PDB file of C-alpha atoms in Angstrom:
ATOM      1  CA  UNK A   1      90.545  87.084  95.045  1.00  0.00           C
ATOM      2  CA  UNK A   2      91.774  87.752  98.522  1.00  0.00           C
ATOM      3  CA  UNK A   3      93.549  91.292  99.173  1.00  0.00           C
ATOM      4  CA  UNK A   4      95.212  92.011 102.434  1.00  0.00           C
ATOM      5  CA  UNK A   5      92.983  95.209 103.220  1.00  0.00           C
ATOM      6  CA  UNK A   6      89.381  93.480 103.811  1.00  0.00           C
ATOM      7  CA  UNK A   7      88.042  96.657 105.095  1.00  0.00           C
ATOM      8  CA  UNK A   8      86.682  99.425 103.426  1.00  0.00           C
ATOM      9  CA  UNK A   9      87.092 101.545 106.287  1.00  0.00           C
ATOM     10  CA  UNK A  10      90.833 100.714 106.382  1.00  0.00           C
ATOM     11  CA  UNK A  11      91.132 101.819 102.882  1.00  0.00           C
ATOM     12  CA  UNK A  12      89.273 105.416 103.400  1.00  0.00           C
ATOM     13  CA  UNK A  13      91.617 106.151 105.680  1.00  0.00           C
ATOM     14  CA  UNK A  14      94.420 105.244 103.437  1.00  0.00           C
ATOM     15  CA  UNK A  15      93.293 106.910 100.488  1.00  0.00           C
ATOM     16  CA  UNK A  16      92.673 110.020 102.319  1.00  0.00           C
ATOM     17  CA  UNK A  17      96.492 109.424 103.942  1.00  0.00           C
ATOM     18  CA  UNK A  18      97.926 108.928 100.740  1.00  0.00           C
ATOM     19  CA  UNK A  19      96.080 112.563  99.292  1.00  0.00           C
ATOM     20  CA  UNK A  20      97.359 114.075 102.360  1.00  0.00           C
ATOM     21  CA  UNK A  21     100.677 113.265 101.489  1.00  0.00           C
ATOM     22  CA  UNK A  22     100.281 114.776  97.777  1.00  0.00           C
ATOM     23  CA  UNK A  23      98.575 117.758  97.965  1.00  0.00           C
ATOM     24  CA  UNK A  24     100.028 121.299  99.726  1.00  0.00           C
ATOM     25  CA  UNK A  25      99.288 121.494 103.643  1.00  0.00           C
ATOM     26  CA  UNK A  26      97.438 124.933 103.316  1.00  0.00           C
ATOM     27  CA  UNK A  27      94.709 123.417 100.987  1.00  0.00           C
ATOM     28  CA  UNK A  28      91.259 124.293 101.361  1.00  0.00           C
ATOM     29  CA  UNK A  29      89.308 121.202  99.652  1.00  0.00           C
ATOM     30  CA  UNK A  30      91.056 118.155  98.181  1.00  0.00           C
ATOM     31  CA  UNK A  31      89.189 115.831  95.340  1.00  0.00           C
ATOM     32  CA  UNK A  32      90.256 112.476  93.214  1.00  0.00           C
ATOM     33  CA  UNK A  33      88.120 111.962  90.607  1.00  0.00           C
ATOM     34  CA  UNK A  34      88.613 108.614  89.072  1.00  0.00           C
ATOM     35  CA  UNK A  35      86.790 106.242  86.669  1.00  0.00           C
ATOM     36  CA  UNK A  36      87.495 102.707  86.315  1.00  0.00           C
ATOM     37  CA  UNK A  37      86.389 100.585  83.464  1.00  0.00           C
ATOM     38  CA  UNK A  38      87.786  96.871  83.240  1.00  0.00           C
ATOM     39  CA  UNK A  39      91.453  97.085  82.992  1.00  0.00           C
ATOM     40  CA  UNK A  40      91.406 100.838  82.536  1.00  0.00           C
ATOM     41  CA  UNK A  41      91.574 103.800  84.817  1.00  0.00           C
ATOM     42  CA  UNK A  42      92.155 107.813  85.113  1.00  0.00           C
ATOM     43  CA  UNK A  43      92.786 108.997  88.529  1.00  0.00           C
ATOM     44  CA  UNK A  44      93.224 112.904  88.777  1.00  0.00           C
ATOM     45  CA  UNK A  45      93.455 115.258  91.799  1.00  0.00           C
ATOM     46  CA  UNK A  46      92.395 118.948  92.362  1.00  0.00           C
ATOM     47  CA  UNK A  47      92.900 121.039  95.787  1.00  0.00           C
ATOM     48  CA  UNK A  48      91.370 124.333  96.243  1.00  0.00           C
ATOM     49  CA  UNK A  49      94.219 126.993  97.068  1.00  0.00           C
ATOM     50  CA  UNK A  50      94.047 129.900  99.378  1.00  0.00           C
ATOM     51  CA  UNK A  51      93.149 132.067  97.405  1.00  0.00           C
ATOM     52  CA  UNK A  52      90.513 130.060  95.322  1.00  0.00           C
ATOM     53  CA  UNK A  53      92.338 128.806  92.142  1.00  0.00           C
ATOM     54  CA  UNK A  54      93.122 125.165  91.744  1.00  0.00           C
ATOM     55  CA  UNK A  55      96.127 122.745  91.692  1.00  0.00           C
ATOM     56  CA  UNK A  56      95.855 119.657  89.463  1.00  0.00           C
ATOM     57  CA  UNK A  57      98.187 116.993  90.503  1.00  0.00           C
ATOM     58  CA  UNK A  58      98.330 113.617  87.979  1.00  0.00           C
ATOM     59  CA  UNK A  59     102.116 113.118  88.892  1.00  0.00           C
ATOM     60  CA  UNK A  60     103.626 110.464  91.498  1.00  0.00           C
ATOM     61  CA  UNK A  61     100.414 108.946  92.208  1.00  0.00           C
ATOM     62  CA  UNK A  62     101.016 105.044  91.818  1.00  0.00           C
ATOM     63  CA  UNK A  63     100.307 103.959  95.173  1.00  0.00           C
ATOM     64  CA  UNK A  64      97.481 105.680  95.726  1.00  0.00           C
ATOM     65  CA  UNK A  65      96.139 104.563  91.928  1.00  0.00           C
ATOM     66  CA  UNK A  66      97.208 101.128  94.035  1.00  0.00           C
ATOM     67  CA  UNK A  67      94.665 101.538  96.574  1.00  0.00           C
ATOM     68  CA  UNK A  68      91.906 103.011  94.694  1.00  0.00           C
ATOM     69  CA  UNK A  69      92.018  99.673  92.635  1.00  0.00           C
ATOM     70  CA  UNK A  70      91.888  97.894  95.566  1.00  0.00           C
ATOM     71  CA  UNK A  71      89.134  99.820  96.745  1.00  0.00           C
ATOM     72  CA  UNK A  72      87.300  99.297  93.272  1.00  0.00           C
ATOM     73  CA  UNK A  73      88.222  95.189  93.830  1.00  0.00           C
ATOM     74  CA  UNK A  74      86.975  95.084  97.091  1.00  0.00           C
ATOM     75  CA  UNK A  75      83.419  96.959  96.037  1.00  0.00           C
ATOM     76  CA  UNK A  76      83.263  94.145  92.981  1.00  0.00           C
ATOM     77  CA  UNK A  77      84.324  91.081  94.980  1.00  0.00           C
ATOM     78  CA  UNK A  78      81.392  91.910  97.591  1.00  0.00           C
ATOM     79  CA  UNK A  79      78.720  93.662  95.500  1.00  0.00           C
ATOM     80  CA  UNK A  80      77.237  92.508  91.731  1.00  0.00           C
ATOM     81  CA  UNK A  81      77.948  95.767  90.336  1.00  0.00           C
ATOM     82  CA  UNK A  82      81.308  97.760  90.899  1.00  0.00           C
ATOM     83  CA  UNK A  83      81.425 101.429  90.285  1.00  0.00           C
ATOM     84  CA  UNK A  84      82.212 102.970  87.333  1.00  0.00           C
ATOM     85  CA  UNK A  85      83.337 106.680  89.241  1.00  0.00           C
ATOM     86  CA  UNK A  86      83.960 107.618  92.303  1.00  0.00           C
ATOM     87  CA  UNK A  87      84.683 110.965  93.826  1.00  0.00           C
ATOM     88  CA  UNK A  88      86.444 111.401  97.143  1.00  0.00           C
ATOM     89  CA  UNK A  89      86.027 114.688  98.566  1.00  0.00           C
ATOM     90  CA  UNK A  90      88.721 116.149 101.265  1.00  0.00           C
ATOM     91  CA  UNK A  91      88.520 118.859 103.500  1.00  0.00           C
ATOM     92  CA  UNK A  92      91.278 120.766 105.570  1.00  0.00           C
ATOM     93  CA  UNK A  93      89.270 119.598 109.011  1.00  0.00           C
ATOM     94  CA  UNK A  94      90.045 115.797 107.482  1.00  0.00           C
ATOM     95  CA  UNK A  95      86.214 115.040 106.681  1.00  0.00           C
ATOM     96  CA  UNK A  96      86.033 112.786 103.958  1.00  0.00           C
ATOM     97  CA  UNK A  97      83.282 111.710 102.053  1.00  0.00           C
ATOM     98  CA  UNK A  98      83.000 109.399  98.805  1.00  0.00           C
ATOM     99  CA  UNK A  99      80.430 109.442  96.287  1.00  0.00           C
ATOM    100  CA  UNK A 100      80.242 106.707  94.170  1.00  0.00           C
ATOM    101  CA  UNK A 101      78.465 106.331  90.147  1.00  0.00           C
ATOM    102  CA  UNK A 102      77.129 103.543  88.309  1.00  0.00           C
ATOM    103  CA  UNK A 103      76.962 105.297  85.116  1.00  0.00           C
ATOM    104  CA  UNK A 104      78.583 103.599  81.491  1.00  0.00           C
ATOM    105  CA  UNK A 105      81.893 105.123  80.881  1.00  0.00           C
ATOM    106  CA  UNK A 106      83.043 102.630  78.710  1.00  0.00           C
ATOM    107  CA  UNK A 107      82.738 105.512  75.835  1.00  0.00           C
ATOM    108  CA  UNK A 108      86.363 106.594  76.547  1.00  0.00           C
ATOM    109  CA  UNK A 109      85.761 109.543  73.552  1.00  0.00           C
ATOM    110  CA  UNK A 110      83.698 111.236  76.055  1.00  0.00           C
ATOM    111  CA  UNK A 111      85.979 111.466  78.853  1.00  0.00           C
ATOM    112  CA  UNK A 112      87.049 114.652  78.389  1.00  0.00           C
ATOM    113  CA  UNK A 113      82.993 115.684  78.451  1.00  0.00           C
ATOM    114  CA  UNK A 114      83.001 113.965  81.637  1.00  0.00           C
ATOM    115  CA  UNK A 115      85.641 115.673  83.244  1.00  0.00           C
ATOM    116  CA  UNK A 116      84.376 119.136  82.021  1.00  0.00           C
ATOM    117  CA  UNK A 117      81.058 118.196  83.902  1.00  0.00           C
ATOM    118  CA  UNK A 118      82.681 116.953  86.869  1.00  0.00           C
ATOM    119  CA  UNK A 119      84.893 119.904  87.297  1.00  0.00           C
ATOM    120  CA  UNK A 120      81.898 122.125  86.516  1.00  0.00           C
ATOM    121  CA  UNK A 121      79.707 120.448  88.987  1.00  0.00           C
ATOM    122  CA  UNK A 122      82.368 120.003  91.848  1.00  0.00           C
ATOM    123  CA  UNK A 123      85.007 123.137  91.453  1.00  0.00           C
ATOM    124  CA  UNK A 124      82.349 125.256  89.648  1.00  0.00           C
ATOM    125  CA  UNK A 125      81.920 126.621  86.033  1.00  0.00           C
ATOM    126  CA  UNK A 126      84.008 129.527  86.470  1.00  0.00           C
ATOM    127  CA  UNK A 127      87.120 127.437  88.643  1.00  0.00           C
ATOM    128  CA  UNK A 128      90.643 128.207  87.635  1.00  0.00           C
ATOM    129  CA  UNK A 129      92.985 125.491  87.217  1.00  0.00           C
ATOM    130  CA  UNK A 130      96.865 125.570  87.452  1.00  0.00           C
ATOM    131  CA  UNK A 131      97.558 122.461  85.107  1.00  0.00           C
ATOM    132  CA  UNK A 132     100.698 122.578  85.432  1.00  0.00           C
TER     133      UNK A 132
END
């Protein structure tokens, strides 16, 4: 499958662009948190506030859905295993940094557990999310 972005580095930069673009300009932290299993996907984003709750943004998010996909294709068509999750982390200086999991999600009655965890073990146990 050929895609026209062929490099990864390319896409980082878009994906961060394309958080940039969603989230308020006096955030703190940004994250997407995303899992990708075959044809199915869940793409969410949090940014740490001012004053230390968090926004939740799952709204207007197509294109970059678009280009995590593509990032997910381009991991598969050059590797023998894609990911499974992947969380991009975004701070207000503009570092980014992605981790990437190999895990089975293909249990999709447990992603709700997963998220939990995630947001426990990235915002923190005690983090308060505007939902909304």
């Amino acid at each position: 499958m050929k895609h026209e972005i062929t490099d990864l580095d390319e896409i980082y930069t878009e994906i961060g662009q394309e958080l940039i673009n969603l989230i308020p300009d006096d955030f703190k932290e940004s994250w997407i948190r995303t899992e990708i299993f075959e044809d199915a996907w869940s793409i969410s984003i949090f940014y740490k506030k001012p004053k230390g709750t968090y926004g939740y943004i799952n709204d207007d998010i197509d294109s970059l859905e678009e280009k995590i996909k593509l990032l997910h294709s381009l991991y598969k068509d050059n590797t023998s295993e894609p990911w499974s999750s992947a969380t991009f982390h975004l701070t207000n200086t503009f570092e980014m940094n992605l981790d990437l999991s190999y895990e089975d999600i293909s249990d999709f009655g447990k992603s709700s557990e997963r998220r939990e965890t995630w947001i426990k073990n990235n915002l923190g146990k005690d983090a308060k999310i505007d939902w909304y």
